[in-house]
Coordinates of C-alpha atoms in Angstrom, one line a residue:
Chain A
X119 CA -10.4 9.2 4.2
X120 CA -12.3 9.0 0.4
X121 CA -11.4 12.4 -1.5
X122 CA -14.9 13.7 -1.4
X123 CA -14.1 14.6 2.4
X124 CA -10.4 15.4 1.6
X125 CA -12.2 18.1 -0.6
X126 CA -14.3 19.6 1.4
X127 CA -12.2 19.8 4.2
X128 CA -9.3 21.4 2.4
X129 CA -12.3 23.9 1.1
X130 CA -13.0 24.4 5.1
X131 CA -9.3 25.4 5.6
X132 CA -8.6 27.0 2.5
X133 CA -8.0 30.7 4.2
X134 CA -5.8 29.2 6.9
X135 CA -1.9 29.4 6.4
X136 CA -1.4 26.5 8.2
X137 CA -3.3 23.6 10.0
X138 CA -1.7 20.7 11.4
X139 CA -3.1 18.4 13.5
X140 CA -1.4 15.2 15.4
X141 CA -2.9 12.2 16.6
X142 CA -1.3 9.2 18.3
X143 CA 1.4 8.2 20.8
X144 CA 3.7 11.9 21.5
X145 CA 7.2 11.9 22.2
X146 CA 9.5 14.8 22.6
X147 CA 11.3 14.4 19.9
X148 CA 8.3 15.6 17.5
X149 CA 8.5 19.2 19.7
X150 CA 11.2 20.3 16.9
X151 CA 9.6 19.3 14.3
X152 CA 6.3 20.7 14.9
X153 CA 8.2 24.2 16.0
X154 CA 9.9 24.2 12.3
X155 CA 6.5 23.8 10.4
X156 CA 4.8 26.9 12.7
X157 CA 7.7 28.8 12.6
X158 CA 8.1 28.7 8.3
X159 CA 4.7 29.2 8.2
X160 CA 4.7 32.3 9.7
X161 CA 7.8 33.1 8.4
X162 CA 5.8 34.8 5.0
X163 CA 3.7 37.0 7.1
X164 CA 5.2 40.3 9.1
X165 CA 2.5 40.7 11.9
X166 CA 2.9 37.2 13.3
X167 CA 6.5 37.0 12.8
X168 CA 6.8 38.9 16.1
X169 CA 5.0 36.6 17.7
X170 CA 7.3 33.8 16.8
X171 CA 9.3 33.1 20.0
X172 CA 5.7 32.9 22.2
X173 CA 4.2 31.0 19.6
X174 CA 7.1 28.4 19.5
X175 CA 6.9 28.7 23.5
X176 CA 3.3 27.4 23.5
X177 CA 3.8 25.0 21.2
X178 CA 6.3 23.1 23.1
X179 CA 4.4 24.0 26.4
X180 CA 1.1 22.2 25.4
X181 CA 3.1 19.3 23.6
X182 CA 5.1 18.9 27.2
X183 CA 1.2 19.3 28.7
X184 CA 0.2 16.2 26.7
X185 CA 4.0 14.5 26.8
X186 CA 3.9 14.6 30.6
X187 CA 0.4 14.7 31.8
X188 CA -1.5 12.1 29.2
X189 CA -2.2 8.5 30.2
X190 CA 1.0 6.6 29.3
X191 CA 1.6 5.5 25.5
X192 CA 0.9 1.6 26.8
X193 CA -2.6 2.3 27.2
X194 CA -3.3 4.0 23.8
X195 CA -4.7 2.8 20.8
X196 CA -4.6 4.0 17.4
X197 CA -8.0 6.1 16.9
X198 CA -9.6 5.0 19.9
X199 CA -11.2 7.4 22.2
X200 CA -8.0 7.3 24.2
X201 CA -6.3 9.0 21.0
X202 CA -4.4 12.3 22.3
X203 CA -3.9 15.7 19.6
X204 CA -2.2 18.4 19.0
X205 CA -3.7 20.9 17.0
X206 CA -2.1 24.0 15.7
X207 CA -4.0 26.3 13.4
X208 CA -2.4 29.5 11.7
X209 CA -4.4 32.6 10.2
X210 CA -3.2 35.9 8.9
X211 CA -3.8 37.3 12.7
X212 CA -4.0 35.0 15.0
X213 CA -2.7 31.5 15.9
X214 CA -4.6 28.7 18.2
X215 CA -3.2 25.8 19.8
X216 CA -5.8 22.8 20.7
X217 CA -4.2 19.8 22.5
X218 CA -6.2 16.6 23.6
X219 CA -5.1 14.0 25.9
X220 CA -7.1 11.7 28.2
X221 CA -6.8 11.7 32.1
X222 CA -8.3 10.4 35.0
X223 CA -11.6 11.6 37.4
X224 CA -8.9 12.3 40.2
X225 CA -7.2 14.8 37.2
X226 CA -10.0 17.1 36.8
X227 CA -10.7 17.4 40.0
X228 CA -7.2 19.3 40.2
X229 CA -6.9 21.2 36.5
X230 CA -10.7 22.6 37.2
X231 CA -10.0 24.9 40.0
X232 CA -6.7 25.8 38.8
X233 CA -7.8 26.5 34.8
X234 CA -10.8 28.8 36.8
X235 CA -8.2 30.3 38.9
X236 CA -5.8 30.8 36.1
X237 CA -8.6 32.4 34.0
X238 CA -10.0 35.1 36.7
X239 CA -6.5 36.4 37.4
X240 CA -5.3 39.3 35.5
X241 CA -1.8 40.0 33.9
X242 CA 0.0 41.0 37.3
X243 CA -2.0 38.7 39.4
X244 CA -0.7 35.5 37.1
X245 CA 3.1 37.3 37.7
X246 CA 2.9 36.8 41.3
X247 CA 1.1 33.7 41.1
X248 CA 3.9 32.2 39.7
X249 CA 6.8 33.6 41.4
X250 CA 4.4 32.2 44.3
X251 CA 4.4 28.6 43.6
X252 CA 8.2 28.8 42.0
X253 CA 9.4 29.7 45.4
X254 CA 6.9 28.2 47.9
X255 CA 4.7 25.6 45.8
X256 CA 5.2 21.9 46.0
X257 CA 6.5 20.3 42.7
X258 CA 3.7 18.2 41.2
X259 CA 4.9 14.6 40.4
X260 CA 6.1 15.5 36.9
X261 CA 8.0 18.4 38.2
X262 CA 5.5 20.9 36.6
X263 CA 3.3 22.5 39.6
X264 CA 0.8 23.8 37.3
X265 CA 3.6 26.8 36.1
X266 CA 2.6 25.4 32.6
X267 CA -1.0 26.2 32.3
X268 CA 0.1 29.7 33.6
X269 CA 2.8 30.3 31.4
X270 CA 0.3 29.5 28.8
X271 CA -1.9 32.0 30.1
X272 CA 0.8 34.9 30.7
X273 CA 1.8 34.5 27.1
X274 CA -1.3 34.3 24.5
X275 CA -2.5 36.9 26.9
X276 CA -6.2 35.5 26.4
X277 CA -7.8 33.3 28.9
X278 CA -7.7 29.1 28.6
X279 CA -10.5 27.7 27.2
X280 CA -11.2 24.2 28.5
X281 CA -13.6 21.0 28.1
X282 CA -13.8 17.8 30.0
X283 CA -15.4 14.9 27.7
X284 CA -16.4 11.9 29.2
X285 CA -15.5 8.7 27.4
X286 CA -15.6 6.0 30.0
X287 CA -15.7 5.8 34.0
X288 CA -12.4 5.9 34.1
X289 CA -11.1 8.4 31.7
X290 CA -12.1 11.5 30.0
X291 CA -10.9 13.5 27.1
X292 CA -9.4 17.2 28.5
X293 CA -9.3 19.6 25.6
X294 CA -7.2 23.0 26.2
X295 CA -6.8 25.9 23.9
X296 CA -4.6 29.0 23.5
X297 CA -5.8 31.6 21.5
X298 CA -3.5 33.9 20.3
X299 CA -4.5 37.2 18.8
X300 CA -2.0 40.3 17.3
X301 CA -5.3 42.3 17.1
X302 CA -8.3 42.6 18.6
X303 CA -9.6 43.4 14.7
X304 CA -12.8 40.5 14.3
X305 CA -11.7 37.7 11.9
X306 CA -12.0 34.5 11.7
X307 CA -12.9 33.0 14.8
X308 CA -12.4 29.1 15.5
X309 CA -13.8 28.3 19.0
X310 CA -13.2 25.1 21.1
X311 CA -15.9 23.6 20.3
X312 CA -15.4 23.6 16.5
X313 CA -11.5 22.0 17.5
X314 CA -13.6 19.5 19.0
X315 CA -16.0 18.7 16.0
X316 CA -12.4 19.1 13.9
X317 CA -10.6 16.4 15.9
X318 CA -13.8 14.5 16.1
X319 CA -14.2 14.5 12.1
X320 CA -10.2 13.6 11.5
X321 CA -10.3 10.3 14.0
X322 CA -13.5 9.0 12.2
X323 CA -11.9 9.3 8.9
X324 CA -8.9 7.3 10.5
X325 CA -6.3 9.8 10.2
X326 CA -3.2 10.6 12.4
X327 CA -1.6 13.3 10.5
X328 CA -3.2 16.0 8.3
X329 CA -1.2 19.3 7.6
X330 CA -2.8 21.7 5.6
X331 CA -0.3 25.0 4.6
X332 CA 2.7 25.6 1.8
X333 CA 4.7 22.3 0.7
X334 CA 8.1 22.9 0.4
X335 CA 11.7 21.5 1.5
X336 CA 11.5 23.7 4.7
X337 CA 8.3 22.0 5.6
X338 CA 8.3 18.6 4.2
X339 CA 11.6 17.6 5.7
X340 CA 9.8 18.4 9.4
X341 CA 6.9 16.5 8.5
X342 CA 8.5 13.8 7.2
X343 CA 10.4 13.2 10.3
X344 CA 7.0 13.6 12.3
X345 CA 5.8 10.6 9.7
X346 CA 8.8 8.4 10.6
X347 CA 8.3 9.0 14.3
X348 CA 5.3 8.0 14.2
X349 CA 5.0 4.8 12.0
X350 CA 8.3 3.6 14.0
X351 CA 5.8 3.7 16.7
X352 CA 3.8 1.6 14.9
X353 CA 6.5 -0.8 14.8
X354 CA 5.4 -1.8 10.9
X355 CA 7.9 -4.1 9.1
X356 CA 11.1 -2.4 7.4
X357 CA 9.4 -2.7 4.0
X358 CA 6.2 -0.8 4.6
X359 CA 7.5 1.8 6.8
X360 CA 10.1 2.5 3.5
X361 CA 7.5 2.4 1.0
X362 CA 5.1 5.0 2.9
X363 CA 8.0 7.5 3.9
X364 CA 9.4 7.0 -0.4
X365 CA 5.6 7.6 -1.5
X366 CA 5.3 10.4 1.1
X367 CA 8.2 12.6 0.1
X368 CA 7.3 11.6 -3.9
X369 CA 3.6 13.0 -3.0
X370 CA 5.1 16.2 -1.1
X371 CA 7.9 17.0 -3.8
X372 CA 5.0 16.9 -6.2
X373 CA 3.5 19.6 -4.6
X374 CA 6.5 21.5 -4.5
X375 CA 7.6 21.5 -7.6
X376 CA 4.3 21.2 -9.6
X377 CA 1.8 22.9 -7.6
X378 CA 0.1 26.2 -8.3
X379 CA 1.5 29.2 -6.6
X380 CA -1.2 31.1 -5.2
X381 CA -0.9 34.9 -4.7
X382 CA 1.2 34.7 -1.8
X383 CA 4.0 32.8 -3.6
X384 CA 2.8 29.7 -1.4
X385 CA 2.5 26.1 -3.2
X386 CA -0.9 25.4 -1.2
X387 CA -2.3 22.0 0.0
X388 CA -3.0 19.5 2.3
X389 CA -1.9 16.1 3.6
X390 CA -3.5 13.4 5.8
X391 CA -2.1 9.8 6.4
X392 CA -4.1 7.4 8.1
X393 CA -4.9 3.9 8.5
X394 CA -7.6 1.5 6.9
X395 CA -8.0 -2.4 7.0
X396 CA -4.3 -2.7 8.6
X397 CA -2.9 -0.5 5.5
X398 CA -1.9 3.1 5.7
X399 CA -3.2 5.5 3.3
X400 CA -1.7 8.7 2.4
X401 CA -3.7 11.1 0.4
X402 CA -2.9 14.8 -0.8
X403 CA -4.8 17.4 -2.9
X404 CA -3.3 20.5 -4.4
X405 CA -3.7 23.1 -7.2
X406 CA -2.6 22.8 -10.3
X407 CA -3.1 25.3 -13.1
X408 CA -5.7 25.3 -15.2
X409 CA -3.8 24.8 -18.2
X410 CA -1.9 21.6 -17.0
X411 CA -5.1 19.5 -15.8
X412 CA -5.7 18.1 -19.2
X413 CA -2.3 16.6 -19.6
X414 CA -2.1 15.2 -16.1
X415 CA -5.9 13.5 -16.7
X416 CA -4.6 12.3 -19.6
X417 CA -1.6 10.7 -17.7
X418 CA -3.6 9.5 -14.6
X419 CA -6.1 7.8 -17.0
X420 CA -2.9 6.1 -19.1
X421 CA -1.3 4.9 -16.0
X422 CA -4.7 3.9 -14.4
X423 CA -5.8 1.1 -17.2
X424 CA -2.3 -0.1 -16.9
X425 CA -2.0 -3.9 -15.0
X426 CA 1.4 -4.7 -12.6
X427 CA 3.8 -5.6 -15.1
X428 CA 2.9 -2.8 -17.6
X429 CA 3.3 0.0 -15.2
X430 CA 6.7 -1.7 -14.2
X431 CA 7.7 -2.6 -18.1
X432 CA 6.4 1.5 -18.4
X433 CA 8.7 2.5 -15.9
X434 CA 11.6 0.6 -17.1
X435 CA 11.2 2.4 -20.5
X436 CA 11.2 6.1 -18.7
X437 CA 14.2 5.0 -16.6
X438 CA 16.0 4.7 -20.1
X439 CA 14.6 7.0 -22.5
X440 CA 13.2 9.5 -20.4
X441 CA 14.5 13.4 -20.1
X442 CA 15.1 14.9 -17.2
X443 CA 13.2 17.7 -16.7
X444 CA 14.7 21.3 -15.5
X445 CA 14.4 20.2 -12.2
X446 CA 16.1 17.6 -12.7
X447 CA 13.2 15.0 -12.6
X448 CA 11.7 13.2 -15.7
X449 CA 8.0 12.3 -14.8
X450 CA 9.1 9.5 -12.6
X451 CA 7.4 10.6 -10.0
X452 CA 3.8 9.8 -10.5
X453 CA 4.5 6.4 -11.6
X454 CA 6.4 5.6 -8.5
X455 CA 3.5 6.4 -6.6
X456 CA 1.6 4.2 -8.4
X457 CA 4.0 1.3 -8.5
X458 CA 4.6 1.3 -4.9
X459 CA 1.2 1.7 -3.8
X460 CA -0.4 -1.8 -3.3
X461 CA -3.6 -0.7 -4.6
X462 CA -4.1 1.0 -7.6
X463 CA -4.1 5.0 -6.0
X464 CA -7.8 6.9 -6.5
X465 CA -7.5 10.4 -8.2
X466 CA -9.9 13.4 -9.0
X467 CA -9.0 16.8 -11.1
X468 CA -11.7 19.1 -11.0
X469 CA -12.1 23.0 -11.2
X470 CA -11.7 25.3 -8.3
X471 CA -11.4 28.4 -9.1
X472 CA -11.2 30.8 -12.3
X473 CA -7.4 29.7 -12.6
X474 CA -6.7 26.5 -11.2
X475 CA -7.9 23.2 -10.7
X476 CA -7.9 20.4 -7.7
X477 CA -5.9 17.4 -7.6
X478 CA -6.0 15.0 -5.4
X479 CA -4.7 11.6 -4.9
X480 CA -5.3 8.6 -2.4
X481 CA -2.3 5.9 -1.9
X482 CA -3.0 3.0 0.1
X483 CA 0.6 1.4 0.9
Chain B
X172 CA 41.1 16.8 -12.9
X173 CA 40.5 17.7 -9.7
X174 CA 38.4 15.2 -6.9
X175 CA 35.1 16.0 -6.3
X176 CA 34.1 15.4 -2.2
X177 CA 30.5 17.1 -1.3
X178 CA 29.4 16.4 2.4
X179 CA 25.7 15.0 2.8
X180 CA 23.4 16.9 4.8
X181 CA 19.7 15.8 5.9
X182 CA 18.4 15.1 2.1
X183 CA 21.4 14.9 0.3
X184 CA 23.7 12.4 -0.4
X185 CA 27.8 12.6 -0.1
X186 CA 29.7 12.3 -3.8
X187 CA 33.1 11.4 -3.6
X188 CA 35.1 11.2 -6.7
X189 CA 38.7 10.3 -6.7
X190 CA 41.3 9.8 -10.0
X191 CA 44.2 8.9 -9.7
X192 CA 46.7 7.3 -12.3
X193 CA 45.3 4.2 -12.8
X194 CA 41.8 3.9 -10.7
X195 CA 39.1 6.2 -10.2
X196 CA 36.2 5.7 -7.7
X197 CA 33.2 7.8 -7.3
X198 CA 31.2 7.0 -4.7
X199 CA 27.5 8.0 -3.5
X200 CA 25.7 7.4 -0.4
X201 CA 23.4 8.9 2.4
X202 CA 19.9 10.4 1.4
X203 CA 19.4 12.0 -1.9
X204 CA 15.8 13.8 -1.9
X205 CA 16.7 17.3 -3.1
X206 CA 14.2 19.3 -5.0
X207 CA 16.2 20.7 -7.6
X208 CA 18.1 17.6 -8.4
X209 CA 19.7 19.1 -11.5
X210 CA 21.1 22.1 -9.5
X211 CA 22.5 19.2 -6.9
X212 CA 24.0 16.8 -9.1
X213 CA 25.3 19.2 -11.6
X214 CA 28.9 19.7 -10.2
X215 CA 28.9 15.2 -10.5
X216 CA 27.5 15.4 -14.2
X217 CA 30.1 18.1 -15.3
X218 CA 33.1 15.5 -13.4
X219 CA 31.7 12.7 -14.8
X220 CA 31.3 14.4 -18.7
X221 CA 35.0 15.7 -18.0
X222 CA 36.3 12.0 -17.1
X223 CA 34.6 9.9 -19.7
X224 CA 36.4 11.7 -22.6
X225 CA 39.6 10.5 -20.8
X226 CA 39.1 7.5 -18.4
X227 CA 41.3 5.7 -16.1
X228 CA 42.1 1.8 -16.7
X229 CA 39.7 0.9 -14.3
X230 CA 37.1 2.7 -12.6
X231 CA 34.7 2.0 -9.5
X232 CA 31.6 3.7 -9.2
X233 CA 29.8 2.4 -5.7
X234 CA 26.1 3.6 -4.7
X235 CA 24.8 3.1 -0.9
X236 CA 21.2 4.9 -0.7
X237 CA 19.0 5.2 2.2
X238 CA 16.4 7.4 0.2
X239 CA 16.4 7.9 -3.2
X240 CA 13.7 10.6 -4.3
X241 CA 12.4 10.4 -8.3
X242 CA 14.5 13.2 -9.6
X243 CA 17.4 11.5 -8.4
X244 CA 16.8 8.3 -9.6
X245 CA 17.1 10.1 -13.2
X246 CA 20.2 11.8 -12.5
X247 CA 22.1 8.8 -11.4
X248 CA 20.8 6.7 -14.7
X249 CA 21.4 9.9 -16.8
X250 CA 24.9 9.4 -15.7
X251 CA 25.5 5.7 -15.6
X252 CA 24.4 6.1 -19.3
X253 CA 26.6 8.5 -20.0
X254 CA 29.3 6.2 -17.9
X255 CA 28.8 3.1 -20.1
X256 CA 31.1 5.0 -22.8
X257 CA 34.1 3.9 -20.4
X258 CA 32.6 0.3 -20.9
X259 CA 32.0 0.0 -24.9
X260 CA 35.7 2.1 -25.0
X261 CA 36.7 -1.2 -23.4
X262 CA 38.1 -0.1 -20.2
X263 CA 37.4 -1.8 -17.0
X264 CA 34.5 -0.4 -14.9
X265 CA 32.4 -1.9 -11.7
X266 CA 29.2 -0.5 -10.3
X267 CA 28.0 -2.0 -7.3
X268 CA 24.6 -0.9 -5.9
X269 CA 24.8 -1.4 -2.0
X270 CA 21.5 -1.6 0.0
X271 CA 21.2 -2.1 3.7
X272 CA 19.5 -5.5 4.8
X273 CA 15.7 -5.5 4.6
X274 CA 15.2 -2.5 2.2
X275 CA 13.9 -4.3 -0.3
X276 CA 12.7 -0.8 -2.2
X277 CA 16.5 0.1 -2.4
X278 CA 17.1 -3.0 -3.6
X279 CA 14.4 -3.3 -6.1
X280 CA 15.0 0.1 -7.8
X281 CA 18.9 -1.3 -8.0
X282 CA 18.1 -4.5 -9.9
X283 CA 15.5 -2.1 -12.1
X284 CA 18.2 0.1 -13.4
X285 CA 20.4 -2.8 -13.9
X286 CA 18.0 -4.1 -16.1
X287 CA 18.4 -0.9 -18.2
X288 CA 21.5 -0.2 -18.5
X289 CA 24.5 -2.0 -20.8
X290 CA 26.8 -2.6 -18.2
X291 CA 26.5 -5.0 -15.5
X292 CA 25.4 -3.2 -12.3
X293 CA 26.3 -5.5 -9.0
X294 CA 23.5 -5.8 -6.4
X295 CA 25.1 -6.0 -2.6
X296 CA 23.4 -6.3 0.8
X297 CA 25.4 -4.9 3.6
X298 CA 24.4 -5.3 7.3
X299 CA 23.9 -2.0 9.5

């Protein structure tokens, strides 16, 4: 991930109140967390608010779809074409949930008939469809019976959209949206296809997490727990797996407390961590107002030109002269980042709009 | 005075502060990443400023991080600075940094405020 591409894709998402997409190895245990960032995203607006409890409902249905159904966690690897995702992707009016998870030739010859069946059947004929196979169906091998991908169905109210794409003999890549609309108004419309180019552009730049929506406690302490879940899958060494979680929350917090506030009272921007060359690499961008970029270039150039032991001798001198801030803080923060990072982090302020400017920053850890 | 004993939650630490007649022991632990770190450690500042103008004979102060955001980090120097006063008023007083076995960040940003303060600051590994 270089910032140029961190740019323009937060410039591609900027009207969404929330993207997050997951790559990697899925466990149960994520389900929560992933429910709390949807549900205080759509917390701010009114219309989608009533469609919390379905939303939250789909969410955990598809992450059971690719928690159950996927090929198991041995055979994946890290941003290979075996990579499963979750994609979740809030607007004013509408929410859609991508997932992505590989199966097996024998698999599609099962999900196609039953995704075309799903998808001709109107709202009473999906009722008795399931009460049908509740009473009287077999129970699938995973206890599901296909009751999932018609629960999905019964609630977005809109029909499945599907795509089977061939990576090897063996396996394929099954792609399944949910579309979720409060209106049938036109808006923004993101189509399957364009989840696939999305996913497809995220695993070349490396990255397994990239959340794109308001940063504060309520939904950095989710992601945070989605970030230690999955580097502990990773199984790095104590040391790393500390520094990248420290950086993370010192690179989320900034956002938080620093960012601009744009006219929805939100503290916009975006996060992806990834890996490159065996290191991960966390990166955020944000806005800041216009009148603080100088002073922040200023500091960034400072720090920059400073070697190993004058950033720590720097530090040492904030630690005892510096004044905390009303937060609470005293400009530790950025120098943190940069002391723990292993190389020296890549930054770029630059105009965005009439009252704010970009920042973004790229830790390698 | 009265003790101080705040419960931690998911990103903030527990503060325990006992005096008694001759020993007082404050003691810190669990997760401290709150945002407003000034809000949280406010009611342990105003303790802290209340004991130092009249300190026990000896006093224990014992930290045991898991996560230490920034903001933190300059609350708990702001008051180990404000602590030393205890030690230049020549009264006894032990701080021992406590850091889990392998968390060599904890244990690094230990020995780096030891290296700023004016009292001695103990670094201790403990096993899970």
């Amino acid at each position: 991930m270089n910032l140029i591409t961190l740019k323009e894709i937060y410039q591609s998402l900027f009207h969404d109140r929330l993207t997050f997409i997951l790559q990697g190895s899925f466990s149960d245990a994520m389900t929560e967390n992933i429910i709390e960032l949807s549900e205080y995203s759509i917390s701010g607006n009114e219309d989608l608010k009533k469609m919390r409890k379905k939303i939250s409902f789909l969410i955990a249905e598809s992450f059971q779809n690719i928690v159950r159904h996927g090929l198991p966690s041995e055979d994946f690897v890290a941003n290979s074409q075996k990579a499963g995702m979750f994609l979740t992707k809030s607007m004013s009016d509408r929410n859609y949930i991508t997932t992505a998870n590989t199966i097996t030739p024998e698999q599609i010859i099962q999900l196609k008939p039953m995704l075309d069946r799903i998808n001709e059947l109107d709202p009473g004929e999906l009722k008795d469809l399931y009460h049908n196979i509740l009473s009287h169906g077999t129970l699938s091998q995973k206890g599901g019976a296909g009751l999932g991908l018609i629960e999905m169905a019964r609630k977005s109210g809109k029909k499945l959209e599907y795509d089977f794409v061939p990576i090897d003999k063996e396996h394929s890549l099954f792609y399944l949206m949910i579309t979720m609309l409060i209106n049938d108004l036109p808006g923004h419309t993101f189509t399957l296809q364009m989840a696939e180019g999305f996913h497809k552009r995220v695993n070349s730049g490396n990255v397994f997490i990239l959340y794109k929506g308001d940063f504060s406690k309520d939904s950095i302490l989710p992601i945070l727990n989605l970030a230690e879940e999955n580097i502990a899958k990773n199984q790095e060494m104590p040391v790393t797996r500390k520094k990248v979680l420290t950086i993370l929350i010192e690179l989320l917090q900034n956002i938080s407390l620093h960012g601009y506030a744009r006219n929805n009272g939100t503290k916009d921007g975006i996060l992806t961590m990834g890996a490159e060359n065996g290191k991960y690499v966390i990166c955020t961008g944000n806005l800041i107002e216009k009148n603080k970029a100088d002073d922040l270039n200023q500091l960034l150039k400072k720090y920059s030109a400073l070697d190993r032991n004058e950033i720590n001798t720097t530090y040492k001198l904030l630690l005892r002269t510096g004044k905390a801030s009303a937060m609470g803080g005293g400009g530790l923060g950025l120098i943190e980042i940069i002391k723990e990072s292993t190389i020296k982090p890549e930054f770029s302020i630059e105009p965005f709009d009439e009252n704010s400017f970009l920042f973004l920053l790229k830790s390698t850890v | 005075m009265l003790n101080l004993n705040i419960a931690d939650t998911e990103d903030t630490p527990s503060i325990i502060c006992i005096k008694e007649e001759k020993n007082c022991t404050i003691s810190i632990g669990g997760n401290s990443l709150p945002e407003n770190a000034a809000e949280f450690y406010l009611p342990l500042n105003q303790w802290v400023n209340e004991y130092v103008a009249n300190p026990c004979s000896s006093t224990l102060i014992s930290f045991k991080f898991k996560y230490l955001n920034s903001s933190s980090t300059r609350q708990i120097v702001d008051m180990l600075i404000a602590l030393e006063q205890i030690h230049f008023k020549g009264f006894a007083l032990g701080v021992f940094w406590h850091y889990i076995k392998d968390d060599e960040l904890i244990k690094s940003r230990g020995e780096e405020i030891a290296s700023v303060l004016e009292i001695p600051l103990e670094i201790r590994e403990y096993e899970s």
